[in-house]
CSV table of C-alpha atoms and ligand atoms in Angstrom, one decimal:
chain,number,residue,atom,x,y,z
A,1,MET,CA,-8.2,13.0,10.9
A,2,THR,CA,-7.0,16.7,11.3
A,3,PRO,CA,-6.3,19.1,9.8
A,4,PRO,CA,-9.1,19.0,7.2
A,5,PRO,CA,-8.0,18.9,3.5
A,6,THR,CA,-7.7,22.3,1.8
A,7,ASP,CA,-7.6,20.8,-1.7
A,8,GLU,CA,-10.7,19.2,-3.0
A,9,ARG,CA,-8.4,16.5,-4.6
A,10,ASP,CA,-7.2,15.7,-1.1
A,11,PHE,CA,-9.4,12.8,-0.1
A,12,LEU,CA,-9.1,9.3,1.0
A,13,LEU,CA,-10.9,6.3,-0.6
A,14,ARG,CA,-13.2,4.2,1.5
A,15,ASN,CA,-14.7,0.8,0.9
A,16,ILE,CA,-11.4,-0.5,-0.2
A,17,TRP,CA,-8.6,-2.7,1.0
A,18,TYR,CA,-5.4,-1.1,2.2
A,19,PHE,CA,-2.0,-2.7,2.7
A,20,ALA,CA,-1.4,-2.9,6.5
A,21,LEU,CA,1.8,-4.6,7.2
A,22,PRO,CA,4.0,-7.6,6.1
A,23,GLY,CA,2.9,-10.8,7.7
A,24,ILE,CA,6.5,-11.6,9.0
A,25,ARG,CA,6.2,-8.5,11.3
A,26,LEU,CA,3.4,-10.2,13.2
A,27,LYS,CA,4.3,-13.4,15.0
A,28,ARG,CA,1.9,-15.9,16.5
A,29,GLY,CA,0.7,-14.7,19.9
A,30,ALA,CA,1.9,-11.1,19.2
A,31,MET,CA,0.2,-7.8,18.5
A,32,VAL,CA,1.3,-4.7,16.6
A,33,ALA,CA,-0.2,-1.2,17.0
A,34,LYS,CA,-0.3,0.9,13.9
A,35,THR,CA,-2.2,4.1,12.8
A,36,LEU,CA,-3.6,3.9,9.3
A,37,LEU,CA,-5.9,6.6,7.7
A,38,GLY,CA,-5.8,8.4,11.1
A,39,GLU,CA,-7.2,5.4,12.9
A,40,PRO,CA,-5.3,3.7,15.7
A,41,LEU,CA,-5.4,-0.1,14.9
A,42,LEU,CA,-4.2,-3.1,16.8
A,43,PHE,CA,-3.3,-6.1,14.7
A,44,GLY,CA,-2.9,-9.5,16.3
A,45,ARG,CA,-2.1,-13.0,15.2
A,46,ARG,CA,-3.8,-15.8,17.2
A,47,ASP,CA,-2.0,-19.0,18.2
A,48,ASP,CA,-3.7,-20.7,15.2
A,49,GLY,CA,-2.0,-18.2,12.8
A,50,SER,CA,-5.2,-16.3,12.0
A,51,VAL,CA,-5.1,-12.5,12.1
A,52,PHE,CA,-7.4,-9.7,13.2
A,53,ALA,CA,-7.5,-5.9,13.5
A,54,LEU,CA,-9.3,-4.0,16.3
A,55,ARG,CA,-9.6,-0.3,17.0
A,56,ASP,CA,-6.7,0.3,19.4
A,57,ILE,CA,-8.9,2.0,22.0
A,58,CYS,CA,-10.4,0.3,25.1
A,59,PRO,CA,-14.1,0.9,25.3
A,60,HIS,CA,-14.0,1.4,29.1
A,61,ARG,CA,-11.7,4.4,29.5
A,62,GLY,CA,-10.0,4.7,26.2
A,63,ILE,CA,-6.4,3.6,26.8
A,64,PRO,CA,-4.9,1.9,23.8
A,65,LEU,CA,-5.3,-1.8,24.1
A,66,SER,CA,-1.8,-2.4,22.8
A,67,TYR,CA,-0.5,-1.4,26.2
A,68,GLY,CA,-2.1,-4.5,27.5
A,69,ALA,CA,-1.3,-8.1,26.9
A,70,PHE,CA,-2.2,-10.8,24.4
A,71,ASP,CA,-2.1,-14.5,25.1
A,72,GLY,CA,-2.6,-15.7,21.6
A,73,ARG,CA,-6.4,-15.8,22.0
A,74,GLU,CA,-7.5,-12.6,23.9
A,75,VAL,CA,-6.4,-9.1,24.5
A,76,GLU,CA,-6.3,-7.9,28.1
A,77,CYS,CA,-6.5,-4.2,28.8
A,78,ARG,CA,-3.7,-3.0,31.0
A,79,TYR,CA,-5.9,-0.6,33.0
A,80,HIS,CA,-8.7,-2.8,34.5
A,81,GLY,CA,-8.0,-6.1,32.8
A,82,TRP,CA,-11.1,-6.3,30.6
A,83,ARG,CA,-10.5,-9.0,28.1
A,84,PHE,CA,-11.5,-9.0,24.4
A,85,ASP,CA,-11.4,-11.7,21.7
A,86,GLY,CA,-10.1,-11.1,18.2
A,87,ASP,CA,-13.6,-10.3,17.0
A,88,GLY,CA,-13.6,-7.3,19.6
A,89,ARG,CA,-16.2,-9.1,21.9
A,90,CYS,CA,-15.7,-8.4,25.6
A,91,THR,CA,-15.2,-11.8,27.4
A,92,ALA,CA,-14.4,-10.8,31.0
A,93,ILE,CA,-14.6,-7.9,33.4
A,94,PRO,CA,-12.6,-8.8,36.4
A,95,SER,CA,-14.2,-6.2,38.8
A,96,LEU,CA,-17.7,-7.7,38.4
A,97,CYS,CA,-19.1,-9.3,41.6
A,98,GLU,CA,-21.7,-12.1,41.8
A,99,GLY,CA,-25.1,-10.7,41.0
A,100,GLN,CA,-23.8,-7.7,39.1
A,101,ASP,CA,-25.3,-9.0,35.9
A,102,LEU,CA,-23.7,-6.9,33.2
A,103,ASP,CA,-23.9,-8.6,29.8
A,104,VAL,CA,-20.1,-8.4,29.0
A,105,GLY,CA,-20.6,-10.0,25.5
A,106,ARG,CA,-22.5,-6.8,24.4
A,107,ILE,CA,-19.4,-4.7,25.0
A,108,ARG,CA,-17.4,-4.5,21.8
A,109,VAL,CA,-14.3,-3.0,20.4
A,110,LYS,CA,-14.8,-2.0,16.8
A,111,GLY,CA,-13.0,-4.4,14.5
A,112,ARG,CA,-11.9,-4.0,10.9
A,113,PRO,CA,-11.9,-6.9,8.4
A,114,CYS,CA,-8.3,-8.0,8.0
A,115,ARG,CA,-6.8,-10.6,5.7
A,116,GLU,CA,-3.5,-12.1,4.9
A,117,VAL,CA,-2.9,-12.4,1.3
A,118,ASP,CA,0.4,-13.4,-0.4
A,119,GLY,CA,2.2,-12.9,2.9
A,120,ASN,CA,0.8,-9.5,3.8
A,121,LEU,CA,-1.9,-8.2,6.0
A,122,TRP,CA,-4.6,-6.0,4.4
A,123,VAL,CA,-7.2,-4.1,6.2
A,124,TRP,CA,-10.7,-3.0,5.0
A,125,PHE,CA,-11.7,0.6,5.4
A,126,GLY,CA,-15.4,1.0,4.7
A,127,ASP,CA,-18.9,1.1,6.1
A,128,ARG,CA,-19.9,-1.8,3.9
A,129,GLU,CA,-18.9,-5.5,4.0
A,130,PRO,CA,-15.8,-6.4,1.9
A,131,PRO,CA,-16.5,-8.0,-1.5
A,132,PRO,CA,-16.2,-11.8,-1.7
A,133,GLU,CA,-12.9,-13.3,-2.3
A,134,GLY,CA,-12.0,-13.4,-6.0
A,135,ASP,CA,-14.1,-10.2,-6.7
A,136,GLU,CA,-12.4,-7.5,-8.7
A,137,ARG,CA,-12.4,-5.4,-5.6
A,138,ASP,CA,-10.8,-8.1,-3.5
A,139,VAL,CA,-7.2,-7.7,-2.2
A,140,PRO,CA,-4.8,-7.4,-5.2
A,141,ARG,CA,-2.9,-10.7,-5.8
A,142,VAL,CA,0.7,-11.3,-6.7
A,143,PRO,CA,0.5,-13.5,-9.8
A,144,GLY,CA,2.6,-16.5,-10.7
A,145,ILE,CA,5.0,-16.7,-7.7
A,146,GLY,CA,3.8,-19.7,-5.7
A,147,ALA,CA,5.6,-18.5,-2.6
A,148,PRO,CA,3.9,-17.9,0.6
A,149,GLY,CA,5.2,-14.5,1.0
A,150,PRO,CA,7.7,-11.8,-0.2
A,151,ARG,CA,11.4,-12.8,0.1
A,152,LEU,CA,12.3,-9.1,0.9
A,153,VAL,CA,10.3,-6.3,2.3
A,154,GLU,CA,11.2,-2.7,2.9
A,155,THR,CA,9.0,-0.3,4.8
A,156,MET,CA,9.5,3.4,4.6
A,157,ALA,CA,7.7,6.5,5.9
A,158,PHE,CA,7.1,9.2,3.3
A,159,PRO,CA,6.1,12.4,5.2
A,160,CYS,CA,3.5,13.6,2.7
A,161,PHE,CA,-0.1,13.2,1.7
A,162,VAL,CA,-0.6,9.8,0.0
A,163,ASP,CA,-1.2,11.3,-3.5
A,164,HIS,CA,2.4,12.7,-3.6
A,165,ALA,CA,3.9,9.4,-2.6
A,166,VAL,CA,1.8,7.5,-5.2
A,167,ILE,CA,2.5,10.0,-8.0
A,168,GLY,CA,6.2,10.1,-7.1
A,169,LEU,CA,6.5,6.4,-7.3
A,170,MET,CA,4.7,6.0,-10.6
A,171,ASP,CA,6.4,9.1,-12.2
A,172,PRO,CA,8.3,7.9,-15.4
A,173,ALA,CA,10.4,11.1,-15.8
A,174,HIS,CA,12.2,11.5,-12.5
A,175,GLY,CA,14.5,8.5,-12.7
A,176,PRO,CA,17.6,10.1,-14.2
A,177,TRP,CA,17.4,13.0,-11.7
A,178,VAL,CA,16.4,11.2,-8.5
A,179,HIS,CA,17.9,7.7,-9.0
A,180,LYS,CA,21.4,8.6,-9.8
A,181,SER,CA,22.9,5.3,-8.7
A,182,TRP,CA,25.4,3.5,-10.7
A,183,PHE,CA,23.4,0.3,-10.5
A,184,TRP,CA,20.3,1.8,-12.1
A,185,ARG,CA,21.1,4.2,-15.0
A,186,SER,CA,22.9,7.3,-15.9
A,187,ARG,CA,21.6,10.6,-17.2
A,188,ARG,CA,23.5,10.2,-20.4
A,189,SER,CA,21.4,7.3,-21.3
A,190,ILE,CA,18.2,9.3,-21.5
A,191,HIS,CA,16.2,8.5,-24.6
A,192,GLU,CA,12.7,8.5,-25.8
A,193,LYS,CA,10.3,5.8,-24.6
A,194,ALA,CA,7.0,4.7,-26.1
A,195,LYS,CA,4.9,2.3,-24.0
A,196,ALA,CA,1.4,0.8,-24.5
A,197,PHE,CA,-1.0,1.3,-21.6
A,198,GLY,CA,-4.5,0.2,-21.1
A,199,PRO,CA,-7.2,-0.1,-18.4
A,200,VAL,CA,-7.3,-2.9,-15.7
A,201,PRO,CA,-10.0,-3.1,-13.0
A,202,TYR,CA,-9.7,0.1,-10.9
A,203,GLY,CA,-6.4,1.1,-12.5
A,204,PHE,CA,-4.2,0.9,-15.6
A,205,GLN,CA,-1.3,-1.2,-16.9
A,206,MET,CA,1.8,-0.7,-18.8
A,207,ARG,CA,1.5,-3.6,-21.2
A,208,ARG,CA,4.1,-6.3,-21.3
A,209,HIS,CA,7.2,-5.3,-23.1
A,210,SER,CA,11.1,-5.7,-23.0
A,211,PRO,CA,12.4,-3.1,-20.5
A,212,SER,CA,14.9,-0.4,-21.6
A,213,THR,CA,18.3,-1.6,-22.2
A,214,ASN,CA,19.5,1.3,-19.9
A,215,SER,CA,18.0,-0.3,-16.8
A,216,ARG,CA,20.9,-2.2,-15.4
A,217,ALA,CA,18.8,-3.6,-12.5
A,218,TYR,CA,16.8,-5.7,-15.0
A,219,LYS,CA,20.0,-7.6,-15.9
A,220,LEU,CA,19.9,-9.1,-12.4
A,221,VAL,CA,17.0,-11.3,-13.6
A,222,GLY,CA,18.8,-12.9,-16.4
A,223,GLY,CA,17.5,-14.2,-19.6
A,224,ARG,CA,15.5,-11.9,-21.9
A,225,PRO,CA,13.2,-10.2,-19.5
A,226,SER,CA,9.8,-8.8,-20.2
A,227,THR,CA,7.9,-6.6,-17.8
A,228,GLU,CA,4.3,-5.5,-17.1
A,229,ILE,CA,3.5,-2.8,-14.6
A,230,THR,CA,0.0,-2.6,-13.1
A,231,PHE,CA,-1.3,0.2,-10.9
A,232,ARG,CA,-4.6,0.1,-9.1
A,233,LEU,CA,-6.5,1.9,-6.4
A,234,PRO,CA,-5.9,2.8,-3.7
A,235,GLY,CA,-2.1,2.9,-4.2
A,236,VAL,CA,-0.9,-0.5,-5.4
A,237,ARG,CA,1.8,-1.0,-8.0
A,238,ILE,CA,2.7,-4.5,-9.2
A,239,GLU,CA,5.6,-4.9,-11.5
A,240,HIS,CA,5.8,-8.4,-12.9
A,241,ILE,CA,9.0,-9.4,-14.6
A,242,ALA,CA,9.3,-12.6,-16.5
A,243,ALA,CA,12.5,-14.1,-17.8
A,244,GLY,CA,12.7,-17.7,-19.1
A,245,ASP,CA,11.1,-19.9,-16.5
A,246,HIS,CA,11.6,-17.3,-13.7
A,247,THR,CA,9.5,-14.6,-12.3
A,248,LEU,CA,10.3,-11.5,-10.2
A,249,VAL,CA,7.5,-9.4,-8.8
A,250,ASN,CA,7.8,-6.0,-7.1
A,251,LEU,CA,4.8,-5.1,-5.0
A,252,THR,CA,4.8,-1.5,-3.9
A,253,THR,CA,2.0,-0.1,-1.8
A,254,VAL,CA,1.3,3.3,-0.4
A,255,THR,CA,-1.1,3.6,2.6
A,256,PRO,CA,-2.1,6.8,4.2
A,257,VAL,CA,-1.2,7.1,7.8
A,258,SER,CA,-2.5,10.8,8.2
A,259,TRP,CA,-3.0,13.7,6.0
A,260,THR,CA,0.7,14.5,6.1
A,261,MET,CA,2.3,10.9,6.5
A,262,SER,CA,2.2,7.9,4.2
A,263,GLU,CA,3.7,4.5,4.5
A,264,VAL,CA,5.4,2.8,1.5
A,265,ASN,CA,6.0,-0.9,1.6
A,266,HIS,CA,8.0,-2.5,-1.1
A,267,CYS,CA,7.8,-6.4,-1.4
A,268,VAL,CA,9.9,-8.4,-3.7
A,269,TYR,CA,8.9,-11.9,-4.7
A,270,TRP,CA,11.0,-14.2,-6.9
A,271,THR,CA,11.3,-17.8,-8.1
A,272,MET,CA,15.0,-18.0,-8.9
A,273,PRO,CA,16.8,-19.7,-5.9
A,274,TRP,CA,20.2,-18.0,-6.5
A,275,LEU,CA,18.7,-14.6,-5.9
A,276,SER,CA,18.1,-15.5,-2.3
A,277,ALA,CA,21.8,-15.8,-1.7
A,278,LEU,CA,22.1,-12.1,-3.0
A,279,LYS,CA,19.6,-10.8,-0.5
A,280,PRO,CA,22.1,-9.1,1.8
A,281,VAL,CA,23.3,-7.2,-1.2
A,282,LEU,CA,19.9,-6.5,-2.7
A,283,ARG,CA,18.4,-5.0,0.5
A,284,PRO,CA,20.6,-1.9,0.6
A,285,TYR,CA,19.9,-1.2,-3.0
A,286,VAL,CA,16.2,-1.4,-2.4
A,287,ARG,CA,16.5,0.8,0.6
A,288,ARG,CA,18.7,3.3,-1.2
A,289,PHE,CA,16.3,3.4,-4.2
A,290,LEU,CA,13.2,4.0,-2.1
A,291,GLY,CA,15.1,6.5,0.1
A,292,GLN,CA,15.8,8.5,-3.0
A,293,ASP,CA,12.1,8.8,-3.7
A,294,ARG,CA,11.4,9.6,-0.1
A,295,ASP,CA,14.1,12.3,0.0
A,296,VAL,CA,12.7,14.2,-3.0
A,297,VAL,CA,9.2,14.1,-1.5
A,298,VAL,CA,10.6,15.5,1.8
A,299,GLN,CA,12.1,18.5,-0.2
A,300,GLN,CA,8.9,18.9,-2.2
A,301,GLN,CA,7.0,19.5,1.0
A,302,GLU,CA,8.9,22.8,1.5
A,303,GLY,CA,7.2,24.1,-1.5
A,304,LEU,CA,3.9,22.4,-1.1
A,305,LYS,CA,3.5,24.3,2.3
A,306,HIS,CA,2.8,27.4,0.3
A,307,ASP,CA,-0.1,25.6,-1.6
A,308,PRO,CA,1.2,26.3,-5.1
A,309,ALA,CA,-0.9,25.5,-8.2
A,310,LEU,CA,0.7,22.4,-9.7
A,311,MET,CA,1.0,21.1,-13.3
A,312,LEU,CA,0.5,17.8,-15.1
A,313,ILE,CA,2.0,17.7,-18.5
A,314,ARG,CA,1.7,15.2,-21.4
A,315,ASP,CA,2.7,12.4,-21.6
A,316,ALA,CA,5.0,12.1,-18.6
A,317,ASP,CA,2.3,13.0,-16.1
A,318,THR,CA,-0.6,11.2,-17.9
A,319,GLN,CA,-0.4,8.3,-15.3
A,320,ALA,CA,-0.7,10.9,-12.5
A,321,ARG,CA,-3.7,12.4,-14.2
A,322,TRP,CA,-5.3,8.9,-14.6
A,323,TYR,CA,-4.7,8.4,-10.8
A,324,HIS,CA,-6.7,11.5,-9.9
A,325,GLN,CA,-9.5,10.5,-12.4
A,326,LEU,CA,-9.6,7.0,-11.0
A,327,LYS,CA,-9.9,8.3,-7.5
A,328,ARG,CA,-12.7,10.7,-8.3
A,329,GLU,CA,-14.5,8.0,-10.3
A,330,TRP,CA,-14.2,5.6,-7.4
A,331,VAL,CA,-16.0,8.2,-5.2
A,332,ARG,CA,-18.6,9.1,-7.7
A,333,SER,CA,-19.5,5.5,-8.5
A,334,GLU,CA,-19.8,4.8,-4.8
A,335,GLU,CA,-22.1,7.9,-4.2
A,336,GLU,CA,-24.2,7.1,-7.2
A,337,GLU,CA,-24.3,3.4,-6.5
A,338,ARG,CA,-23.4,2.5,-10.0
A,339,PRO,CA,-20.6,0.4,-11.6
A,340,PHE,CA,-17.1,1.9,-11.8
A,341,ARG,CA,-16.3,3.3,-15.3
A,342,ASN,CA,-12.7,3.2,-15.9
A,343,PRO,CA,-11.5,6.5,-17.5
A,344,VAL,CA,-8.4,5.0,-19.0
A,345,LYS,CA,-8.3,4.0,-22.6
A,346,GLU,CA,-5.8,2.0,-24.6
A,347,CYS,CA,-3.0,4.2,-25.8
A,348,VAL,CA,0.7,4.8,-26.2
A,349,LEU,CA,2.5,7.2,-24.0
A,350,ARG,CA,5.8,8.8,-25.1
A,351,TRP,CA,8.4,10.5,-22.8
A,352,ARG,CA,12.1,10.9,-22.5
A,353,SER,CA,13.9,9.4,-19.5
B,401,FES,S1,-9.7,1.2,30.4
B,401,FES,FE1,-9.6,-0.7,29.6
B,401,FES,S2,-10.3,-2.0,31.1
B,401,FES,FE2,-10.6,0.0,31.9
B,402,FE2,FE1,11.4,6.6,-8.1
């Protein structure tokens, strides 16, 4: 990926699962081309529903395989018709004549481990094998929903380096300035907050609590809601809201596309049937809300072009600080081949918003 990073904090994590795309965007027998972490990838879903990810470059002459065809089993390159299965193995070279004994099975397109979890595709970026299922480094799960996939998904491009998108989304102090919608909260309602935080595997968590009474959106859930917000590397935020017998979960992920582009996916899962009827109303709100975060990041880029020194203040930016610490610790523990030591300690953070 070019250009190279100028800031030593600008690096991307490896040997970790990244959110790739919502499962509903990949039908059986179809393929989707998508660049992630600077790498062109081809995602496909076979006729049996299983998914795969290949490097979107034909090993013959380099044309993206996504220009070719997929029959639900094999990808056919549009240039000379070489065929590849979902594991990247070449199965046919149409130009070969009898006696031209080329071992086609030895020709490979590089594949990436790809899994569908809770209705979304995740892709493994690393030189090592992914961890076994259920391991702490496995794909993060959406707890307690019992649905095959999200009921609402919004995808949005954030034209910035991944860290700015992650920090912008977790930032507890921007709400009253950036999200000025009537359905959220007003600036007049700013008050001091104190929230308990603690470590979770590869991240941190705002412990379960009753949300601020100035968050109108929570009223949608009904009952007396309580919420718990978990962040974990590489850029996954899971907000779990429980109210009575019902649950609503927001899964927000940030995946780097390049050094200057990130993709945010916001998935909403819920158990209350009546909320599904409100989906047409809900979708524009989600889009507007995410769009507000995106717009401020777009404006921020104008200043960041000049490479200014930035500040992280207490306690409003403590989560951002943890994010940088977690990233650095991830890399160090990998390099030193030792267990990850979470830098986050149990504490209470206070800020006004
Ligand atoms: S470039 Fe793909 S088959 Fe020749
Ligand atoms: Fe925001």
